[in-house]
Short mmCIF file of C-alpha atoms and ligand atoms in Angstrom, two decimals:
data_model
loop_
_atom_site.label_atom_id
_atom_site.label_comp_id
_atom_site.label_asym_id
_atom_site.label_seq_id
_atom_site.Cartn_x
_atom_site.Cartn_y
_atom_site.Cartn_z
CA UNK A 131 -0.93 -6.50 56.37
CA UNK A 132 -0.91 -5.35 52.58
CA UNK A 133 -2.23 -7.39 49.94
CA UNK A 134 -0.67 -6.77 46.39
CA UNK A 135 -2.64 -8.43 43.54
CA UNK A 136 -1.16 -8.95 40.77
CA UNK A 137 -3.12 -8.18 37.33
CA UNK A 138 -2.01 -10.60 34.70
CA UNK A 139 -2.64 -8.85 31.67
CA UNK A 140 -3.06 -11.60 28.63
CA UNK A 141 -0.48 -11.57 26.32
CA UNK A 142 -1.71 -10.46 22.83
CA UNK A 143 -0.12 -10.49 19.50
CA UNK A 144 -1.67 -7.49 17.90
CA UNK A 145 -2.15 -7.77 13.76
CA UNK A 146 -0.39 -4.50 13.11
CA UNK A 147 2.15 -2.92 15.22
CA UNK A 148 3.93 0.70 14.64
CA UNK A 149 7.76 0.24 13.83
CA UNK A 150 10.14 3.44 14.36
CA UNK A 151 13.05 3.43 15.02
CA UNK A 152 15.39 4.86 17.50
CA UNK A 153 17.29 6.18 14.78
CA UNK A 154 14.81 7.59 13.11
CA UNK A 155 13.21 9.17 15.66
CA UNK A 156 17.16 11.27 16.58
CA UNK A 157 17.18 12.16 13.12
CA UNK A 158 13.40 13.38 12.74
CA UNK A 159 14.75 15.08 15.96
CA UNK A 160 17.76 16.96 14.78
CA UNK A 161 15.79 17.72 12.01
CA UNK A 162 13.28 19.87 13.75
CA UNK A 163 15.89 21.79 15.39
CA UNK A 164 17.69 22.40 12.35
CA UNK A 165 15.57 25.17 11.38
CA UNK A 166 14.10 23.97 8.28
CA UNK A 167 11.33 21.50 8.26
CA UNK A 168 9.55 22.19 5.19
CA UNK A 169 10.12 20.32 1.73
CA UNK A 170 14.12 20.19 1.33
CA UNK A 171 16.62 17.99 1.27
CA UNK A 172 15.79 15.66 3.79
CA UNK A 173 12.86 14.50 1.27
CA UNK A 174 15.71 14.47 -1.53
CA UNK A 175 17.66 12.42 0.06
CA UNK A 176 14.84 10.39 1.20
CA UNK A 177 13.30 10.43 -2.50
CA UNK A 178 16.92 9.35 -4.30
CA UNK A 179 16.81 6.65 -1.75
CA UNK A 180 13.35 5.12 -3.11
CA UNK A 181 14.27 5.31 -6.43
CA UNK A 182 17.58 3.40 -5.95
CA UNK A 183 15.50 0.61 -4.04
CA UNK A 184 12.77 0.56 -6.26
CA UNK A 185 14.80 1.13 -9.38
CA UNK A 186 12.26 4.04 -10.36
CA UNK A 187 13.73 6.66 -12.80
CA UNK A 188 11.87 9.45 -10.23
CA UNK A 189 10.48 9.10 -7.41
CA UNK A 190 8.52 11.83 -5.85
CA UNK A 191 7.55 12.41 -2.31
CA UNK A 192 4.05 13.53 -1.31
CA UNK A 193 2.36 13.58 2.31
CA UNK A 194 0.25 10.67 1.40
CA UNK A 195 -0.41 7.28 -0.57
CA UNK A 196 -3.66 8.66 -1.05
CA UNK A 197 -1.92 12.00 -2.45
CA UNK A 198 0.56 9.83 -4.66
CA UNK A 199 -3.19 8.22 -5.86
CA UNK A 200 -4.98 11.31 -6.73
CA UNK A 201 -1.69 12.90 -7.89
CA UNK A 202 -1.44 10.07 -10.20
CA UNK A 203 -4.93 9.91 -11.50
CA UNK A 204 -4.68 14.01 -12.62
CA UNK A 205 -1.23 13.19 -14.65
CA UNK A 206 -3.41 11.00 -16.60
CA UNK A 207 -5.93 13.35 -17.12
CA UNK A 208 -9.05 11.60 -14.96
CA UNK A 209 -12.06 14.09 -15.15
CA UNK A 210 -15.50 14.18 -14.67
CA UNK A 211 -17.70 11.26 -16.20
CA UNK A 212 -14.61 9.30 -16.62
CA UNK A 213 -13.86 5.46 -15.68
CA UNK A 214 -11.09 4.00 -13.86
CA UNK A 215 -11.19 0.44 -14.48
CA UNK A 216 -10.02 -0.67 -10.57
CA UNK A 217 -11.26 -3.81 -7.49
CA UNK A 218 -13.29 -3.54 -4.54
CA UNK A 219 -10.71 -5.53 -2.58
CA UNK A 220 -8.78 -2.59 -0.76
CA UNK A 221 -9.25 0.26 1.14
CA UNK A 222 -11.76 2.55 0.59
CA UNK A 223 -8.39 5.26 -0.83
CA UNK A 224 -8.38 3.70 -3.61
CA UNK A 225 -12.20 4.10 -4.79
CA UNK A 226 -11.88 7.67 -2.84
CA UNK A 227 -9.25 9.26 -4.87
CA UNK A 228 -11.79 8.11 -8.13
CA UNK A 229 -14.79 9.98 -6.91
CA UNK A 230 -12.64 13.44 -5.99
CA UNK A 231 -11.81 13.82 -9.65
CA UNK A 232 -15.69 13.19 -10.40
CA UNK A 233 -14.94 9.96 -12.03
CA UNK A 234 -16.18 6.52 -11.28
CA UNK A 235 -14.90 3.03 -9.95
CA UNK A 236 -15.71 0.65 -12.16
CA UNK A 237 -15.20 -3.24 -10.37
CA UNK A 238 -13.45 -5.96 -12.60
CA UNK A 239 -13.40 -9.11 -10.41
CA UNK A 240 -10.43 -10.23 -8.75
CA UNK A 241 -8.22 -13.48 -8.41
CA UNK A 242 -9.58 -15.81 -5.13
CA UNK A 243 -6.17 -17.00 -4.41
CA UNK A 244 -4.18 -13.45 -4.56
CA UNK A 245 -7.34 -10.79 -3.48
CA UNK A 246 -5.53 -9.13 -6.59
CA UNK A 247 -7.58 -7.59 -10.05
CA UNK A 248 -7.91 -10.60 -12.22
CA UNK A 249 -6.34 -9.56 -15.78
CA UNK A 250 -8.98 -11.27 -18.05
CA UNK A 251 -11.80 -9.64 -16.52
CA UNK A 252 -10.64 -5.98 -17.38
CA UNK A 253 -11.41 -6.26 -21.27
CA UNK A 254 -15.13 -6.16 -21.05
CA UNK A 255 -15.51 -3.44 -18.16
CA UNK A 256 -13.29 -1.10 -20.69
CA UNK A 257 -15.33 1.30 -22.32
CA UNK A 258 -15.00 4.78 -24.38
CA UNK A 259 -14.89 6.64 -21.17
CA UNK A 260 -12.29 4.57 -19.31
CA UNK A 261 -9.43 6.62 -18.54
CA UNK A 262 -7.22 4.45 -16.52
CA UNK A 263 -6.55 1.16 -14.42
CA UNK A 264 -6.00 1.08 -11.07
CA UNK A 265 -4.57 -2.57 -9.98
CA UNK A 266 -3.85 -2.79 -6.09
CA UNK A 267 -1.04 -4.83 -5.05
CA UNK A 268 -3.34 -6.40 -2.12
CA UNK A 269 -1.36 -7.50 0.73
CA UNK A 270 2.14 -6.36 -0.92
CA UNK A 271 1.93 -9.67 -3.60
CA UNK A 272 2.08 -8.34 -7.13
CA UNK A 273 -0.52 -8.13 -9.47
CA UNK A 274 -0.20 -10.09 -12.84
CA UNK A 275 1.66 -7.49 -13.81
CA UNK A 276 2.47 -8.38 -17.91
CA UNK A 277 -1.17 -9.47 -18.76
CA UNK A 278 -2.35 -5.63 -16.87
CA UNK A 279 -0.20 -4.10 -19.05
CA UNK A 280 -0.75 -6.16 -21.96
CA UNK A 281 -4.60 -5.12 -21.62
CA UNK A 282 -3.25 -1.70 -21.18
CA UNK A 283 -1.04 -1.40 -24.15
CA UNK A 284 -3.93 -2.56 -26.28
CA UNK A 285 -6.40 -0.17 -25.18
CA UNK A 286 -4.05 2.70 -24.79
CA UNK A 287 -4.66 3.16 -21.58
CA UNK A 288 -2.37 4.06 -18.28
CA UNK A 289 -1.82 1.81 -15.36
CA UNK A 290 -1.54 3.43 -11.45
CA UNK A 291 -0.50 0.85 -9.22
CA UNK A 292 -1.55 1.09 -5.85
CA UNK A 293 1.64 -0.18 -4.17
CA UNK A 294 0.59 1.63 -0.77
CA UNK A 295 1.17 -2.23 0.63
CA UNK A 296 3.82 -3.41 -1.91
CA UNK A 297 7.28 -1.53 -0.94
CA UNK A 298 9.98 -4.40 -1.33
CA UNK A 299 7.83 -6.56 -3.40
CA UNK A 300 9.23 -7.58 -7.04
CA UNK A 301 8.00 -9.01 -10.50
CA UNK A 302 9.91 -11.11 -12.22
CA UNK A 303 13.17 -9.47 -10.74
CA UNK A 304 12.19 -6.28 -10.95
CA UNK A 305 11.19 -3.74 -7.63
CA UNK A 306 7.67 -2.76 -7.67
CA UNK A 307 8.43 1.13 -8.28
CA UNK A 308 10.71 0.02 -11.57
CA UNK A 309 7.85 -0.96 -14.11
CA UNK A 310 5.96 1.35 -17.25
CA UNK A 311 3.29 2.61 -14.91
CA UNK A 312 3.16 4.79 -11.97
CA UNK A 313 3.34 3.40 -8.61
CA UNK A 314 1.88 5.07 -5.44
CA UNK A 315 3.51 3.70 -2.22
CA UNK A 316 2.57 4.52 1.21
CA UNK A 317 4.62 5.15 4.56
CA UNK A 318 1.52 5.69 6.75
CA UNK A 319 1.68 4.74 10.13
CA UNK A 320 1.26 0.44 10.03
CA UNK A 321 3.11 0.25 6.43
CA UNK A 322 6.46 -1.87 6.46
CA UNK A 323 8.30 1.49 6.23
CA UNK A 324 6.50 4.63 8.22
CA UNK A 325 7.53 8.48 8.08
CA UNK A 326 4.26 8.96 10.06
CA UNK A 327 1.95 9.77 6.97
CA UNK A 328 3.66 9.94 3.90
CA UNK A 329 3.57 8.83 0.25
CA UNK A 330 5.88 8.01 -2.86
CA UNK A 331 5.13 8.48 -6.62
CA UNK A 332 7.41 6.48 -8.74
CA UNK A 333 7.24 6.89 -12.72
CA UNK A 334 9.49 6.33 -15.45
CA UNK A 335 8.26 9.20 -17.69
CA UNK A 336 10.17 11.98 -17.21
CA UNK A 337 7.39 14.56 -17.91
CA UNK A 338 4.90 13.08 -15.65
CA UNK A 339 7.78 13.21 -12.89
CA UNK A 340 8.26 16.82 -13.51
CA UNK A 341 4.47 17.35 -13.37
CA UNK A 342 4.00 15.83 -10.55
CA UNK A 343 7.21 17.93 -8.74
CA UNK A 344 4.87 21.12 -9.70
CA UNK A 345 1.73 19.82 -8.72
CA UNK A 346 2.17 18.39 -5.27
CA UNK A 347 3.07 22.15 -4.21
CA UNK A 348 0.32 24.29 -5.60
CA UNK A 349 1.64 23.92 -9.16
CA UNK A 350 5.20 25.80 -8.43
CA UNK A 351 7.91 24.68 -9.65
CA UNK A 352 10.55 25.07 -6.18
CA UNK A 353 13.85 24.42 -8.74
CA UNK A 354 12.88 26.91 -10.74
CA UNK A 355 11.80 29.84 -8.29
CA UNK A 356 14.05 32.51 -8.38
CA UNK A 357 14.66 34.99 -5.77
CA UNK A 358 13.69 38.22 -6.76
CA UNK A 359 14.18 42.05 -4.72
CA UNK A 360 11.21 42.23 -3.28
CA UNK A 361 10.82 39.13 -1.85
CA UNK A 362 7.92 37.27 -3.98
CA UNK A 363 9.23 35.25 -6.44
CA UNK A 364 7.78 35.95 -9.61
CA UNK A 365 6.22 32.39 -11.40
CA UNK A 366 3.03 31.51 -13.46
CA UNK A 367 1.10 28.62 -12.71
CA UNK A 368 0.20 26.67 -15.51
CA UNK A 369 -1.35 23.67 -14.09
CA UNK A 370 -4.11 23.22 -10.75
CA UNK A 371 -1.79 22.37 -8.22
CA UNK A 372 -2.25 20.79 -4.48
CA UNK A 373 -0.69 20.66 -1.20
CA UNK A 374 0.45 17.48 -1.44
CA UNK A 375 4.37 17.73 -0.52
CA UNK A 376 6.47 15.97 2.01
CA UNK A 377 8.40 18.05 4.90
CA UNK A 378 12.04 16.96 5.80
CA UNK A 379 10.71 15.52 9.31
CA UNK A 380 8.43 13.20 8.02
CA UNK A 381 11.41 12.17 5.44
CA UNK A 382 13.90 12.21 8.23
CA UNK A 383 12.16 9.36 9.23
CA UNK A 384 11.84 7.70 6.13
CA UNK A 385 15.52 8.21 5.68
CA UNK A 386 16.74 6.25 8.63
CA UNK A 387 14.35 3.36 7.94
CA UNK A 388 15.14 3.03 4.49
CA UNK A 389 18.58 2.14 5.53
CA UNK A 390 16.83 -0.78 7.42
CA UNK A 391 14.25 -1.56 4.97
CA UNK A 392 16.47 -4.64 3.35
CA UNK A 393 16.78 -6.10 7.11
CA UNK A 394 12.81 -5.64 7.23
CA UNK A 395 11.89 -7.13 4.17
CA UNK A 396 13.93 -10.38 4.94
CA UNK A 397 12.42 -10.51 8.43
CA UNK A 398 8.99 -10.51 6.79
CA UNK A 399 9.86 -12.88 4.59
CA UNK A 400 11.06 -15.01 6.87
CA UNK A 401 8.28 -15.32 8.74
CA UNK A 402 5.81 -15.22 5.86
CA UNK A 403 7.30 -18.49 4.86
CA UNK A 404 7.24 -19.96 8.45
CA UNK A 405 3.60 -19.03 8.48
CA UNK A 406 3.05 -20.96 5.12
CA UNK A 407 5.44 -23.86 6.12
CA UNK A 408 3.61 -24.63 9.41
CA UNK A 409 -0.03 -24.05 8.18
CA UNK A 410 0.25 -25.12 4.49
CA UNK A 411 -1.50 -28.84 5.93
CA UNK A 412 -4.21 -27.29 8.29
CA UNK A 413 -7.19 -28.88 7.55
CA UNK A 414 -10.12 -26.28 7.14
CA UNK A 415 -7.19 -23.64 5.76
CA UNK A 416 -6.27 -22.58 2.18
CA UNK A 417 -2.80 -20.52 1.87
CA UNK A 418 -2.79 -17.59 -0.93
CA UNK A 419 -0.60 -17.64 -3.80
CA UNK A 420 3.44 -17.53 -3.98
CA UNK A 421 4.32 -17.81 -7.40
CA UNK A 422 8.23 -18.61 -8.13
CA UNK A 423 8.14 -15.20 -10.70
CA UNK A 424 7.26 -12.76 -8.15
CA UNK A 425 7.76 -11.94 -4.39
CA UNK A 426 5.32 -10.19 -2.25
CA UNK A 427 6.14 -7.59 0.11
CA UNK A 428 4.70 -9.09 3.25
CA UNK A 429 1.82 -6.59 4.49
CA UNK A 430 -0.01 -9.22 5.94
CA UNK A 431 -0.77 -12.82 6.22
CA UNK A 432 -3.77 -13.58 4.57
CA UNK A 433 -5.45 -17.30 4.18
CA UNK A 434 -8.67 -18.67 3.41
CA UNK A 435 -10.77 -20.18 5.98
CA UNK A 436 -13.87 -22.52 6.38
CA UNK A 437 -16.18 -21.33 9.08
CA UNK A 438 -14.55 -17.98 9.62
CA UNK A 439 -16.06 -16.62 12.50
CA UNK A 440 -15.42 -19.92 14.33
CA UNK A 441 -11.92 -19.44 13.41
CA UNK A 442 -11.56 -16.09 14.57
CA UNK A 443 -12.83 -16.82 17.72
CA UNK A 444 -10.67 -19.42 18.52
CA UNK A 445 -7.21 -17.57 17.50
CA UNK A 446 -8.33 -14.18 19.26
CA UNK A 447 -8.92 -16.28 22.48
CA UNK A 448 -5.34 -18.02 22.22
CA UNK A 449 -4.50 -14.05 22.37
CA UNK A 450 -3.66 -13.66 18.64
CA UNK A 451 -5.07 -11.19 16.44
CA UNK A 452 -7.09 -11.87 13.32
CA UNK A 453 -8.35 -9.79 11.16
CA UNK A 454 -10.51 -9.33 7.51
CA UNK A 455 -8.49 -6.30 7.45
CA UNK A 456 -10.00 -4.74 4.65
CA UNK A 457 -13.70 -6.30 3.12
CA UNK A 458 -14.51 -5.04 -0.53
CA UNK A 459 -15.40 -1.49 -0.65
CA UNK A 460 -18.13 -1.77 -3.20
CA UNK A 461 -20.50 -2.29 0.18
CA UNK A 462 -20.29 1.55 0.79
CA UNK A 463 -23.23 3.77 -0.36
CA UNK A 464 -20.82 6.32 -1.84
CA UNK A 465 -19.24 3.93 -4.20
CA UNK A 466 -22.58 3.26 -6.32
CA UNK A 467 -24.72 0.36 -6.10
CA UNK A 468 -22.95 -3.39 -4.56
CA UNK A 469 -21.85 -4.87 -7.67
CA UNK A 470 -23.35 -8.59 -8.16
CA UNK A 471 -20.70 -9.74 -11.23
CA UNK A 472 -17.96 -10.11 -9.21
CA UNK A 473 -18.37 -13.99 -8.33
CA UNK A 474 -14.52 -14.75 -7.24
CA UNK A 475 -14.85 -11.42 -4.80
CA UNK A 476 -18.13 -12.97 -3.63
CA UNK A 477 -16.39 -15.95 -2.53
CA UNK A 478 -13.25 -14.33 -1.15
CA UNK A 479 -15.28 -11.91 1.08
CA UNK A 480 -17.11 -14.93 2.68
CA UNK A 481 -13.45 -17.00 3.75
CA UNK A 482 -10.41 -14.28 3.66
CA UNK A 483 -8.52 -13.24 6.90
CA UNK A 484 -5.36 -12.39 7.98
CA UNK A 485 -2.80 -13.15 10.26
CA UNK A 486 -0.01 -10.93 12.18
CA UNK A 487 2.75 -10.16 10.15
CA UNK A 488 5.13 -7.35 10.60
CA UNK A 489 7.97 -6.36 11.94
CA UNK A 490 7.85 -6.19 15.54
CA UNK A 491 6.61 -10.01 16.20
CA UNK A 492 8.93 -12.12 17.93
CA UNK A 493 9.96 -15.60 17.29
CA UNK A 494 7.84 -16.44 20.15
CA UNK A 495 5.05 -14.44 18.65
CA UNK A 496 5.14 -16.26 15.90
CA UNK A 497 5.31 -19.47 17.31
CA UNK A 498 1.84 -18.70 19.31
CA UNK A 499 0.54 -17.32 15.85
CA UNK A 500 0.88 -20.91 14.27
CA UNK A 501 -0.03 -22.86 17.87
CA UNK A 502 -3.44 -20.60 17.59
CA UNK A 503 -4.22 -21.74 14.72
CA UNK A 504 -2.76 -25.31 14.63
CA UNK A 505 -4.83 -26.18 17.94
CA UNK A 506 -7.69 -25.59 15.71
CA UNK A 507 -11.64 -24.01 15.38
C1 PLP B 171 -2.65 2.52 3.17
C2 PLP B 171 -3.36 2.36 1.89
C3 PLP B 171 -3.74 3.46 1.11
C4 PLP B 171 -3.66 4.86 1.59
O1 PLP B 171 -2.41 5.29 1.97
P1 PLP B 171 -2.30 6.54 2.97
O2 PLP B 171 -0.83 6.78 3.07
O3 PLP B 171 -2.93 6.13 4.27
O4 PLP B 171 -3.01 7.68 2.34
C5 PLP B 171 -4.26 3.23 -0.15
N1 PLP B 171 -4.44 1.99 -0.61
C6 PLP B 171 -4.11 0.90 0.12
C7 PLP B 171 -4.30 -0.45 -0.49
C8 PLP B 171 -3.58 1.05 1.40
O5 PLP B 171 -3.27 -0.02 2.11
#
């Protein structure tokens, strides 16, 4: 007689999950077999569609949010021995993009209940070599946005935002994408909206746009080329240029889930505020921030807790994910010596982690996400 044994594999709710959709993926399809796949007007389309969501003047595709970074950081001139006034709490991108222009990060501290740059700690690490500031939007919640740019103003210095986790997320009514800086947004793989690997540059200026339309493809500019008889078109380069552009498959993608990303948003919302509904009186656990002037964009769920590792072995053996997701960067070698003025970072790397929050959990998911952590550590 046979025996069949069943394997019960444990139910896990992972903290990211990849979302593409069916959609997406017969339009990322038909455009392979279209016969163009290069930079055309798939990533038009795709690009008109960010700026109408994010209320940008231009938006401008590249292959990367760490392209749309380092894209951003040459418009505004970054060089050698330069500073770029930025935080430690992100991914290591951020710092990354610095060092390739043979500049350096320089740490202001950040906010303990947001993980975000705090504005009144920029003045004093501004000096005659700063070039820029780089405020991440961490988790998707906006940045103090008015007193950044208020700093800025008075200095006469740009802003870059690192939206890479902030598509969707708005300031005082306004889309991240819409305000007087540029904003780098990324569509890599676990981001609320994924064309694979992909980035967006959003700017109001329009010479900065039209910059950064030559220099994401080796300083050409593609609107401008004209045929000529024997094939090569004739053009000077003017500019160092990169190969940094989008091709209509990976915007094919983006296309089709842009017409979802409203439905997305909301879903993350809603369960964002479940989350902080159901675990705002957990002893032992300190939400983050949710101002009334500004809306995050959901990335992930991130609290504070007492006796972390206690915590994250209880949750992970209810079968949910949790996760630090990203620890400050400052730690790494390459980044220059771990900063020790950065007291609110201190304390934030010691408690922070994060829940699962994205688009594929189900109700259920989320109702084992709060039982995990409601049972207790
Ligand atoms: C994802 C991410 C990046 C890099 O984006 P890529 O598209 O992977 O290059 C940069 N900064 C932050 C905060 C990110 O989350």
């Amino acid at each position: 007689m046979k025996t069949t044994v069943q394997v019960q594999t444990a139910k896990r709710v992972p903290i990211f999950a990849v979302y593409v959709s069916e959609r997406a993926i017969e339009r990322a399809v038909a455009t392979l077999r279209s016969g163009y796949i290069g930079d055309g007007p798939v990533v038009r389309e795709f690009e008109a569609q960010v700026a109408q969501f994010t209320q940008a003047r231009h938006a401008v595709a590249v292959n990367s949010g760490t392209s749309a970074l380092s894209l951003a950081l040459a418009l505004a001139g970054v060089g050698p021995d330069d500073e770029v006034v930025t935080t430690a709490q992100t991914f290591v991108a951020t710092s990354h993009v610095i060092l390739a222009r043979g500049a350096r990060p320089v740490y202001a501290d950040v906010q303990y209940l947001t993980g975000n740059i705090d504005p009144g700690d920029i003045p004093r690490r501004i000096t005659s070599r700063t070039k820029a500031i780089l405020p991440v939007h961490w988790a998707g919640y906006p940045c103090d946005m008015d007193e950044i740019l208020a700093v800025a103003d008075q200095r006469g210095l740009p802003v870059i935002e690192d939206a890479a986790q902030a598509l969707g997320a708005t300031y005082h009514g306004r889309p991240i994408g819409s305000l007087p800086t540029v904003a780098c947004f990324s569509f890599q793989a676990v981001k609320q909206l994924t064309t694979v690997d992909g980035g967006m540059l959003c700017t109001q200026d329009d010479d900065a746009a039209e910059s950064a339309r030559r220099r994401r493809w080796f300083g050409i500019d593609r609107a401008k080329r004209r045929p000529t008889l024997l094939g090569e078109p004739a053009w000077d380069i003017t500019e160092p240029g990169y190969k940094y552009h989008m091709n209509d498959v990976a915007a094919a993608l983006g296309t089709a889930h842009m017409d979802e990303l409203s439905t997305i948003h909301a879903r993350l919302g809603q369960i964002d505020a479940r989350y902080r509904d159901a675990l705002a009186d957990v002893p032992g656990l300190t939400l983050f921030d949710a101002a009334p002037d500004r809306e995050g964009a959901f990335f992930t769920f991130c609290v504070h807790v007492e006796r972390r590792d206690d915590f994250a072995h209880a949750v992970r053996s209810r079968g949910v994910d949790a996760s630090v997701v990203h620890l400050r960067i400052d730690t790494n070698t390459v980044f220059g010596p771990l900063r020790t003025d950065l007291p609110q970072l201190d304390r934030l790397t010691e408690t922070m982690i994060c829940l699962p929050l994205h688009y594929r959990l189900t109700d259920d998911d989320v109702d084992d996400v709060i039982d995990a952590v409601r049972t207790g550590w």
